GROMACS .gro file of C-alpha atoms in nm:
model
  129
    1MET     CA    1   1.395  -0.020  -1.363
    2MET     CA    2   1.203   0.238  -1.167
    3SER     CA    3   1.185   0.604  -1.264
    4LYS     CA    4   1.398   0.837  -1.063
    5THR     CA    5   1.244   0.859  -0.718
    6ASP     CA    6   1.379   0.985  -0.389
    7ALA     CA    7   1.578   0.700  -0.228
    8ASP     CA    8   1.477   0.818   0.119
    9THR     CA    9   1.106   0.805   0.039
   10LEU     CA   10   0.869   0.512   0.070
   11TYR     CA   11   0.588   0.551  -0.184
   12LEU     CA   12   0.253   0.394  -0.103
   13VAL     CA   13   0.019   0.375  -0.405
   14TYR     CA   14  -0.344   0.300  -0.317
   15ASP     CA   15  -0.701   0.341  -0.445
   16GLY     CA   16  -0.824   0.677  -0.318
   17ASP     CA   17  -1.189   0.590  -0.388
   18CYS     CA   18  -1.176   0.295  -0.147
   19PRO     CA   19  -1.251   0.413   0.207
   20LEU     CA   20  -1.057   0.123   0.360
   21CYS     CA   21  -0.751   0.189   0.143
   22ARG     CA   22  -0.768   0.563   0.205
   23ALA     CA   23  -0.797   0.523   0.583
   24GLY     CA   24  -0.505   0.282   0.590
   25ALA     CA   25  -0.286   0.506   0.376
   26GLN     CA   26  -0.372   0.816   0.578
   27GLY     CA   27  -0.312   0.642   0.910
   28PHE     CA   28   0.014   0.469   0.818
   29ARG     CA   29   0.333   0.617   0.959
   30VAL     CA   30   0.680   0.516   0.850
   31ASN     CA   31   0.971   0.444   1.084
   32LYS     CA   32   1.209   0.742   1.101
   33ALA     CA   33   1.498   0.520   0.990
   34VAL     CA   34   1.320   0.455   0.659
   35GLY     CA   35   1.293   0.821   0.567
   36ARG     CA   36   0.971   0.982   0.458
   37LEU     CA   37   0.640   0.850   0.330
   38GLU     CA   38   0.456   0.974   0.023
   39THR     CA   39   0.105   0.839  -0.037
   40LEU     CA   40  -0.020   0.844  -0.395
   41ASP     CA   41  -0.385   0.804  -0.492
   42ALA     CA   42  -0.366   0.583  -0.802
   43ARG     CA   43  -0.681   0.742  -0.941
   44THR     CA   44  -0.558   1.101  -0.938
   45THR     CA   45  -0.179   1.107  -0.939
   46ASP     CA   46   0.035   1.167  -1.246
   47HIS     CA   47   0.351   1.061  -1.062
   48PRO     CA   48   0.611   0.891  -1.290
   49LEU     CA   49   0.587   0.585  -1.066
   50MET     CA   50   0.249   0.502  -1.223
   51SER     CA   51   0.422   0.425  -1.553
   52ASP     CA   52   0.662   0.189  -1.372
   53ILE     CA   53   0.368   0.011  -1.207
   54ARG     CA   54   0.195  -0.041  -1.541
   55THR     CA   55   0.519  -0.156  -1.707
   56SER     CA   56   0.575  -0.406  -1.426
   57GLY     CA   57   0.231  -0.552  -1.491
   58PHE     CA   58   0.098  -0.484  -1.142
   59ASP     CA   59  -0.280  -0.450  -1.124
   60LEU     CA   60  -0.383  -0.193  -0.865
   61ASN     CA   61  -0.723  -0.360  -0.849
   62GLN     CA   62  -0.545  -0.662  -0.704
   63GLY     CA   63  -0.341  -0.476  -0.447
   64ILE     CA   64  -0.150  -0.173  -0.331
   65VAL     CA   65   0.203  -0.098  -0.447
   66VAL     CA   66   0.494   0.007  -0.230
   67ALA     CA   67   0.804   0.152  -0.396
   68TYR     CA   68   1.121   0.186  -0.195
   69GLN     CA   69   1.486   0.212  -0.290
   70GLY     CA   70   1.427   0.120  -0.653
   71GLN     CA   71   1.202  -0.180  -0.591
   72LEU     CA   72   0.829  -0.227  -0.637
   73HIS     CA   73   0.625  -0.450  -0.406
   74HIS     CA   74   0.265  -0.542  -0.481
   75GLY     CA   75  -0.028  -0.680  -0.283
   76GLU     CA   76   0.070  -0.916  -0.002
   77ASP     CA   77   0.439  -0.831  -0.042
   78ALA     CA   78   0.359  -0.461  -0.016
   79MET     CA   79   0.165  -0.513   0.308
   80TYR     CA   80   0.452  -0.715   0.451
   81MET     CA   81   0.701  -0.439   0.356
   82LEU     CA   82   0.479  -0.177   0.520
   83ALA     CA   83   0.472  -0.383   0.839
   84LEU     CA   84   0.851  -0.401   0.843
   85MET     CA   85   0.891  -0.027   0.783
   86GLY     CA   86   0.602   0.101   0.991
   87SER     CA   87   0.633   0.322   1.292
   88SER     CA   88   0.522   0.221   1.639
   89SER     CA   89   0.405   0.577   1.703
   90ASP     CA   90   0.043   0.488   1.782
   91ALA     CA   91  -0.189   0.195   1.843
   92PHE     CA   92  -0.302   0.174   1.477
   93ASN     CA   93   0.055   0.142   1.351
   94ARG     CA   94   0.164  -0.099   1.626
   95PHE     CA   95  -0.135  -0.323   1.552
   96ASN     CA   96  -0.069  -0.317   1.175
   97ALA     CA   97   0.297  -0.398   1.230
   98TRP     CA   98   0.209  -0.693   1.452
   99LEU     CA   99  -0.065  -0.816   1.219
  100PHE     CA  100   0.123  -0.798   0.890
  101ARG     CA  101   0.477  -0.890   1.001
  102SER     CA  102   0.373  -1.251   0.971
  103LYS     CA  103   0.375  -1.368   0.609
  104ALA     CA  104   0.124  -1.638   0.706
  105ARG     CA  105  -0.121  -1.378   0.844
  106VAL     CA  106  -0.070  -1.153   0.539
  107LYS     CA  107  -0.142  -1.445   0.304
  108TRP     CA  108  -0.463  -1.520   0.495
  109LEU     CA  109  -0.582  -1.161   0.554
  110TYR     CA  110  -0.494  -0.986   0.230
  111PRO     CA  111  -0.770  -1.156   0.026
  112LEU     CA  112  -1.018  -1.034   0.290
  113LEU     CA  113  -0.889  -0.678   0.251
  114LYS     CA  114  -0.928  -0.703  -0.128
  115ALA     CA  115  -1.284  -0.833  -0.085
  116GLY     CA  116  -1.361  -0.542   0.150
  117ARG     CA  117  -1.235  -0.302  -0.115
  118ARG     CA  118  -1.452  -0.459  -0.386
  119VAL     CA  119  -1.762  -0.449  -0.166
  120SER     CA  120  -1.695  -0.088  -0.059
  121LEU     CA  121  -1.653   0.028  -0.418
  122LYS     CA  122  -1.967  -0.156  -0.527
  123LEU     CA  123  -2.176  -0.008  -0.244
  124MET     CA  124  -2.051   0.339  -0.335
  125GLY     CA  125  -2.122   0.288  -0.706
  126LYS     CA  126  -1.754   0.327  -0.798
  127ASP     CA  127  -1.568   0.145  -1.072
  128GLU     CA  128  -1.238  -0.032  -1.029
  129ILE     CA  129  -0.923   0.155  -1.131
   0.00000   0.00000   0.00000
């Protein structure tokens, strides 16, 4: 069971050293009906949610984590959840919603995003989380 978190908050846990992850997290907007969004850099946060992620066995090197209403979603499932809850406030968010609302596209694209993260970290001389 997840630590006490705000039920009206969607938590997006990402790798703050990855420029692709950081840009995505900073650009993402949540639909007003969902509530609010809190982005957490997995490398620097001491949020209680990090303990829940570790206990659940999710590897942040293998994907982002989305926590919402007491449930954790990891990797492809997290991207799909973000697409369902995303705002259509701007072109970036509309495109992401369209792209990742298809489970087939998420399954195909998510490994490419993970590869982009690995390459980015390597080029920057950064270690994995």
